[in-house]
Amino acid sequence: GAGVSQSPSNKVTEKGKDVELRCDPISGHTALYWYRQSLGQGLEFLIYFQGNSAPDKSGLPSDRFSAERTGGSVSTLTIQRTQQEDSAVYLCASSLTQKNTGELFFGEGSRLTVL
Amino acid sequence: GDSVTQMEGPVTLSEEACLTINCTYTATGYPSLFWYVQYPGEGLQLLLKATKADDKGSNKGFEATYRKETTSFHLEKGSVQVSDSAVYFCALMAWAGNMLTFGGGTRLMVKP
């Protein structure tokens, strides 16, 4: 497809389980971002990739969260030992270059519910 | 750190009413400012932007002016339509920065 693709669109898991969320950015986009949107909250920055490297991991809320990007394309966000406060919509976005244009293209998100 | 504050919603208007959604920011240096919109069932998309003081961004009848003296970037539209119903996010990107800082979002509901 032409847009940013995220999977799964919905994930329900039990507390303590690990989850993986996948993001497939727009082809050719070198920058990739993960944000989290909690109920009633704004968008919280998690991590940013330029190519395969992550120069900015400042937003990851704890060491249970990790992300990787391989081949400069697909990225996975992994949450280990999930907690109820991890319930949120996880949004992925990509942009064409690192250059500071601010135009990000977002996917529809992965809604995570931790029971 | 950088932050964005926008008015809480929901904002409910009748079709053809005037819209203003307030947005103020705190940032060092000279950030770029943005409005993003999230229509029901869709991902966020860029609505408009302004990169320096006194710039006016505009798109789809919406406008916002970068006011450095009041650190504001209010979103306006003269006549809203039902199709404008969505959640609107104000955001900034710091000068030489590489990520967007978002406000909490404002839900707009337009009734026929």
mmCIF file of C-alpha atoms in Angstrom:
data_model
loop_
_atom_site.group_PDB
_atom_site.id
_atom_site.type_symbol
_atom_site.label_atom_id
_atom_site.label_comp_id
_atom_site.label_asym_id
_atom_site.label_seq_id
_atom_site.Cartn_x
_atom_site.Cartn_y
_atom_site.Cartn_z
ATOM 1 C CA GLY A 1 0.000 0.000 0.000
ATOM 2 C CA ALA A 2 0.938 3.631 -0.306
ATOM 3 C CA GLY A 3 0.582 4.589 3.355
ATOM 4 C CA VAL A 4 2.125 3.602 6.683
ATOM 5 C CA SER A 5 0.887 0.176 7.668
ATOM 6 C CA GLN A 6 0.659 -1.057 11.251
ATOM 7 C CA SER A 7 -0.212 -4.456 12.656
ATOM 8 C CA PRO A 8 -2.030 -5.725 14.526
ATOM 9 C CA SER A 9 -4.740 -3.105 14.516
ATOM 10 C CA ASN A 10 -6.028 -4.451 17.819
ATOM 11 C CA LYS A 11 -4.290 -6.548 20.439
ATOM 12 C CA VAL A 12 -5.712 -7.762 23.730
ATOM 13 C CA THR A 13 -3.236 -9.403 26.073
ATOM 14 C CA GLU A 14 -2.906 -10.457 29.664
ATOM 15 C CA LYS A 15 -0.771 -8.621 32.153
ATOM 16 C CA GLY A 16 2.772 -9.971 32.144
ATOM 17 C CA LYS A 17 2.788 -11.148 28.526
ATOM 18 C CA ASP A 18 5.113 -9.749 25.860
ATOM 19 C CA VAL A 19 3.736 -8.046 22.747
ATOM 20 C CA GLU A 20 5.221 -7.014 19.426
ATOM 21 C CA LEU A 21 3.824 -4.235 17.282
ATOM 22 C CA ARG A 22 4.885 -3.841 13.687
ATOM 23 C CA CYS A 23 5.223 -0.797 11.467
ATOM 24 C CA ASP A 24 5.795 -0.786 7.724
ATOM 25 C CA PRO A 25 6.661 2.774 6.649
ATOM 26 C CA ILE A 26 6.149 4.403 3.292
ATOM 27 C CA SER A 27 8.721 3.119 0.832
ATOM 28 C CA GLY A 28 11.757 5.368 0.704
ATOM 29 C CA HIS A 29 11.060 7.130 3.972
ATOM 30 C CA THR A 30 14.230 7.139 6.019
ATOM 31 C CA ALA A 31 12.879 8.532 9.298
ATOM 32 C CA LEU A 32 10.490 6.505 11.477
ATOM 33 C CA TYR A 33 8.776 7.494 14.707
ATOM 34 C CA TRP A 34 6.776 5.717 17.409
ATOM 35 C CA TYR A 35 4.261 7.624 19.517
ATOM 36 C CA ARG A 36 1.783 6.499 22.162
ATOM 37 C CA GLN A 37 -1.731 7.890 22.556
ATOM 38 C CA SER A 38 -3.386 7.076 25.849
ATOM 39 C CA LEU A 39 -7.087 7.613 26.485
ATOM 40 C CA GLY A 40 -7.758 11.310 26.837
ATOM 41 C CA GLN A 41 -4.096 12.174 26.420
ATOM 42 C CA GLY A 42 -2.068 13.696 23.642
ATOM 43 C CA LEU A 43 0.600 11.937 21.679
ATOM 44 C CA GLU A 44 3.643 10.872 23.692
ATOM 45 C CA PHE A 45 6.922 10.501 21.781
ATOM 46 C CA LEU A 46 8.616 7.142 22.285
ATOM 47 C CA ILE A 47 11.492 6.708 19.828
ATOM 48 C CA TYR A 48 12.863 7.953 16.537
ATOM 49 C CA PHE A 49 14.896 6.098 13.891
ATOM 50 C CA GLN A 50 16.994 7.540 11.116
ATOM 51 C CA GLY A 51 17.716 4.566 8.882
ATOM 52 C CA ASN A 52 18.432 1.652 11.207
ATOM 53 C CA SER A 53 19.863 3.704 14.039
ATOM 54 C CA ALA A 54 17.926 5.279 16.875
ATOM 55 C CA PRO A 55 19.565 8.596 17.782
ATOM 56 C CA ASP A 56 16.704 9.477 20.108
ATOM 57 C CA LYS A 57 15.354 6.883 22.559
ATOM 58 C CA SER A 58 14.495 9.464 25.176
ATOM 59 C CA GLY A 59 10.789 8.760 25.211
ATOM 60 C CA LEU A 60 10.813 5.058 26.018
ATOM 61 C CA PRO A 61 8.978 4.907 29.364
ATOM 62 C CA SER A 62 10.885 1.984 30.857
ATOM 63 C CA ASP A 63 13.361 -0.761 30.024
ATOM 64 C CA ARG A 64 10.409 -3.024 29.229
ATOM 65 C CA PHE A 65 10.061 -1.099 25.976
ATOM 66 C CA SER A 66 12.414 -1.641 23.055
ATOM 67 C CA ALA A 67 12.330 -1.061 19.339
ATOM 68 C CA GLU A 68 14.356 -2.046 16.358
ATOM 69 C CA ARG A 69 14.405 -1.296 12.690
ATOM 70 C CA THR A 70 16.059 -3.512 10.129
ATOM 71 C CA GLY A 71 16.936 -2.857 6.517
ATOM 72 C CA GLY A 72 15.943 0.760 6.942
ATOM 73 C CA SER A 73 12.321 -0.250 6.594
ATOM 74 C CA VAL A 74 10.103 -2.287 8.921
ATOM 75 C CA SER A 75 10.196 -1.516 12.639
ATOM 76 C CA THR A 76 8.968 -3.495 15.618
ATOM 77 C CA LEU A 77 8.114 -2.110 19.033
ATOM 78 C CA THR A 78 8.333 -4.718 21.772
ATOM 79 C CA ILE A 79 6.785 -4.384 25.201
ATOM 80 C CA GLN A 80 7.882 -7.007 27.698
ATOM 81 C CA ARG A 81 5.908 -8.027 30.782
ATOM 82 C CA THR A 82 2.998 -5.776 29.854
ATOM 83 C CA GLN A 83 1.222 -3.765 32.526
ATOM 84 C CA GLN A 84 -2.269 -2.299 32.493
ATOM 85 C CA GLU A 85 -0.848 1.217 32.157
ATOM 86 C CA ASP A 86 0.630 0.165 28.805
ATOM 87 C CA SER A 87 -2.891 0.117 27.350
ATOM 88 C CA ALA A 88 -2.939 2.746 24.613
ATOM 89 C CA VAL A 89 -2.907 3.275 20.873
ATOM 90 C CA TYR A 90 0.621 2.980 19.508
ATOM 91 C CA LEU A 91 1.164 5.134 16.443
ATOM 92 C CA CYS A 92 3.911 4.857 13.891
ATOM 93 C CA ALA A 93 4.879 7.624 11.494
ATOM 94 C CA SER A 94 7.457 8.038 8.782
ATOM 95 C CA SER A 95 8.950 10.949 6.886
ATOM 96 C CA LEU A 96 10.990 11.280 3.765
ATOM 97 C CA THR A 97 14.206 12.628 5.220
ATOM 98 C CA GLN A 98 15.763 13.671 8.457
ATOM 99 C CA LYS A 99 15.482 17.262 7.355
ATOM 100 C CA ASN A 100 13.328 19.232 9.699
ATOM 101 C CA THR A 101 10.105 19.591 7.725
ATOM 102 C CA GLY A 102 7.741 18.298 10.385
ATOM 103 C CA GLU A 103 5.541 16.479 7.898
ATOM 104 C CA LEU A 104 5.017 13.041 9.276
ATOM 105 C CA PHE A 105 2.805 10.393 7.718
ATOM 106 C CA PHE A 106 0.981 8.364 10.340
ATOM 107 C CA GLY A 107 -0.465 4.892 10.340
ATOM 108 C CA GLU A 108 -3.833 4.137 11.864
ATOM 109 C CA GLY A 109 -2.272 2.732 14.993
ATOM 110 C CA SER A 110 -2.240 -0.462 17.000
ATOM 111 C CA ARG A 111 -4.669 -0.457 19.908
ATOM 112 C CA LEU A 112 -3.245 -2.417 22.843
ATOM 113 C CA THR A 113 -5.425 -3.500 25.742
ATOM 114 C CA VAL A 114 -3.763 -5.147 28.725
ATOM 115 C CA LEU A 115 -6.179 -7.007 30.979
ATOM 116 C CA GLY B 1 11.199 21.268 27.928
ATOM 117 C CA ASP B 2 9.035 22.079 24.961
ATOM 118 C CA SER B 3 5.290 21.846 25.435
ATOM 119 C CA VAL B 4 2.022 22.577 23.656
ATOM 120 C CA THR B 5 -1.263 23.472 25.326
ATOM 121 C CA GLN B 6 -4.557 23.489 23.494
ATOM 122 C CA MET B 7 -8.118 24.001 24.559
ATOM 123 C CA GLU B 8 -9.950 20.969 25.826
ATOM 124 C CA GLY B 9 -12.896 19.664 23.927
ATOM 125 C CA PRO B 10 -15.212 18.593 22.789
ATOM 126 C CA VAL B 11 -16.171 21.640 20.782
ATOM 127 C CA THR B 12 -19.665 21.313 19.359
ATOM 128 C CA LEU B 13 -20.773 23.675 16.594
ATOM 129 C CA SER B 14 -23.565 23.946 14.105
ATOM 130 C CA GLU B 15 -22.739 23.820 10.422
ATOM 131 C CA GLU B 16 -21.514 27.175 9.045
ATOM 132 C CA ALA B 17 -20.470 28.433 12.482
ATOM 133 C CA CYS B 18 -17.048 30.028 13.057
ATOM 134 C CA LEU B 19 -14.334 27.949 14.662
ATOM 135 C CA THR B 20 -11.366 28.884 16.827
ATOM 136 C CA ILE B 21 -9.236 26.294 18.618
ATOM 137 C CA ASN B 22 -6.633 27.894 20.853
ATOM 138 C CA CYS B 23 -3.056 26.666 20.961
ATOM 139 C CA THR B 24 -0.112 28.069 22.905
ATOM 140 C CA TYR B 25 3.394 26.745 23.146
ATOM 141 C CA THR B 26 6.564 26.860 25.193
ATOM 142 C CA ALA B 27 9.844 26.336 23.400
ATOM 143 C CA THR B 28 13.363 27.645 23.222
ATOM 144 C CA GLY B 29 14.568 29.168 20.003
ATOM 145 C CA TYR B 30 12.390 29.275 16.932
ATOM 146 C CA PRO B 31 10.173 26.231 16.544
ATOM 147 C CA SER B 32 8.032 25.326 13.568
ATOM 148 C CA LEU B 33 4.333 24.991 14.336
ATOM 149 C CA PHE B 34 1.772 22.556 12.964
ATOM 150 C CA TRP B 35 -1.847 21.513 13.055
ATOM 151 C CA TYR B 36 -2.593 17.855 12.462
ATOM 152 C CA VAL B 37 -6.083 16.389 12.047
ATOM 153 C CA GLN B 38 -7.368 12.896 12.778
ATOM 154 C CA TYR B 39 -10.623 12.006 11.029
ATOM 155 C CA PRO B 40 -12.627 9.082 12.413
ATOM 156 C CA GLY B 41 -10.988 5.772 11.536
ATOM 157 C CA GLU B 42 -7.974 7.407 9.897
ATOM 158 C CA GLY B 43 -4.392 8.233 10.810
ATOM 159 C CA LEU B 44 -3.220 11.720 11.696
ATOM 160 C CA GLN B 45 -2.476 13.932 8.741
ATOM 161 C CA LEU B 46 -0.858 17.299 8.398
ATOM 162 C CA LEU B 47 -3.401 20.102 8.003
ATOM 163 C CA LEU B 48 -1.158 23.164 7.898
ATOM 164 C CA LYS B 49 2.123 24.534 9.159
ATOM 165 C CA ALA B 50 4.125 27.727 9.717
ATOM 166 C CA THR B 51 7.863 27.887 10.087
ATOM 167 C CA LYS B 52 8.555 31.425 11.260
ATOM 168 C CA ALA B 53 6.969 34.313 13.093
ATOM 169 C CA ASP B 54 4.004 35.991 11.362
ATOM 170 C CA ASP B 55 3.715 33.171 8.805
ATOM 171 C CA LYS B 56 0.151 32.074 8.108
ATOM 172 C CA GLY B 57 -0.529 28.453 7.296
ATOM 173 C CA SER B 58 -3.712 27.620 5.424
ATOM 174 C CA ASN B 59 -5.449 24.583 3.963
ATOM 175 C CA LYS B 60 -9.036 23.433 3.335
ATOM 176 C CA GLY B 61 -10.381 26.774 4.601
ATOM 177 C CA PHE B 62 -8.471 26.528 7.879
ATOM 178 C CA GLU B 63 -5.886 29.135 8.873
ATOM 179 C CA ALA B 64 -3.418 29.667 11.693
ATOM 180 C CA THR B 65 -0.919 32.478 12.237
ATOM 181 C CA TYR B 66 2.387 32.031 14.052
ATOM 182 C CA ARG B 67 2.365 34.680 16.798
ATOM 183 C CA LYS B 68 5.722 34.779 18.518
ATOM 184 C CA GLU B 69 4.779 37.626 20.839
ATOM 185 C CA THR B 70 1.932 35.600 22.346
ATOM 186 C CA THR B 71 3.489 32.163 21.645
ATOM 187 C CA SER B 72 0.257 31.110 19.990
ATOM 188 C CA PHE B 73 -0.929 29.310 16.852
ATOM 189 C CA HIS B 74 -4.730 29.351 17.007
ATOM 190 C CA LEU B 75 -6.666 27.396 14.392
ATOM 191 C CA GLU B 76 -9.557 29.223 12.694
ATOM 192 C CA LYS B 77 -12.190 28.527 10.104
ATOM 193 C CA GLY B 78 -14.936 30.866 9.058
ATOM 194 C CA SER B 79 -17.613 28.304 8.256
ATOM 195 C CA VAL B 80 -17.348 24.712 9.432
ATOM 196 C CA GLN B 81 -18.912 21.697 7.749
ATOM 197 C CA VAL B 82 -20.050 18.360 9.117
ATOM 198 C CA SER B 83 -17.069 16.796 7.345
ATOM 199 C CA ASP B 84 -14.718 18.844 9.555
ATOM 200 C CA SER B 85 -15.689 16.718 12.564
ATOM 201 C CA ALA B 86 -12.394 15.284 13.779
ATOM 202 C CA VAL B 87 -9.729 15.588 16.458
ATOM 203 C CA TYR B 88 -7.279 18.440 15.923
ATOM 204 C CA PHE B 89 -3.741 18.413 17.329
ATOM 205 C CA CYS B 90 -1.423 21.378 17.639
ATOM 206 C CA ALA B 91 2.281 20.494 17.516
ATOM 207 C CA LEU B 92 5.733 22.008 17.387
ATOM 208 C CA MET B 93 9.132 20.932 16.163
ATOM 209 C CA ALA B 94 12.091 22.622 17.802
ATOM 210 C CA TRP B 95 14.587 24.376 15.596
ATOM 211 C CA ALA B 96 17.111 21.734 14.547
ATOM 212 C CA GLY B 97 14.927 19.162 16.286
ATOM 213 C CA ASN B 98 13.773 15.884 14.835
ATOM 214 C CA MET B 99 10.494 15.057 16.517
ATOM 215 C CA LEU B 100 7.088 16.652 17.015
ATOM 216 C CA THR B 101 5.734 17.630 20.424
ATOM 217 C CA PHE B 102 1.934 17.445 20.440
ATOM 218 C CA GLY B 103 -0.814 19.041 22.460
ATOM 219 C CA GLY B 104 -3.602 16.978 23.966
ATOM 220 C CA GLY B 105 -5.949 17.244 20.994
ATOM 221 C CA THR B 106 -9.343 18.930 20.641
ATOM 222 C CA ARG B 107 -12.358 17.025 19.385
ATOM 223 C CA LEU B 108 -14.628 19.017 17.074
ATOM 224 C CA MET B 109 -18.180 17.899 16.410
ATOM 225 C CA VAL B 110 -20.184 19.742 13.778
ATOM 226 C CA LYS B 111 -23.938 19.193 13.712
ATOM 227 C CA PRO B 112 -26.019 19.606 10.543
#
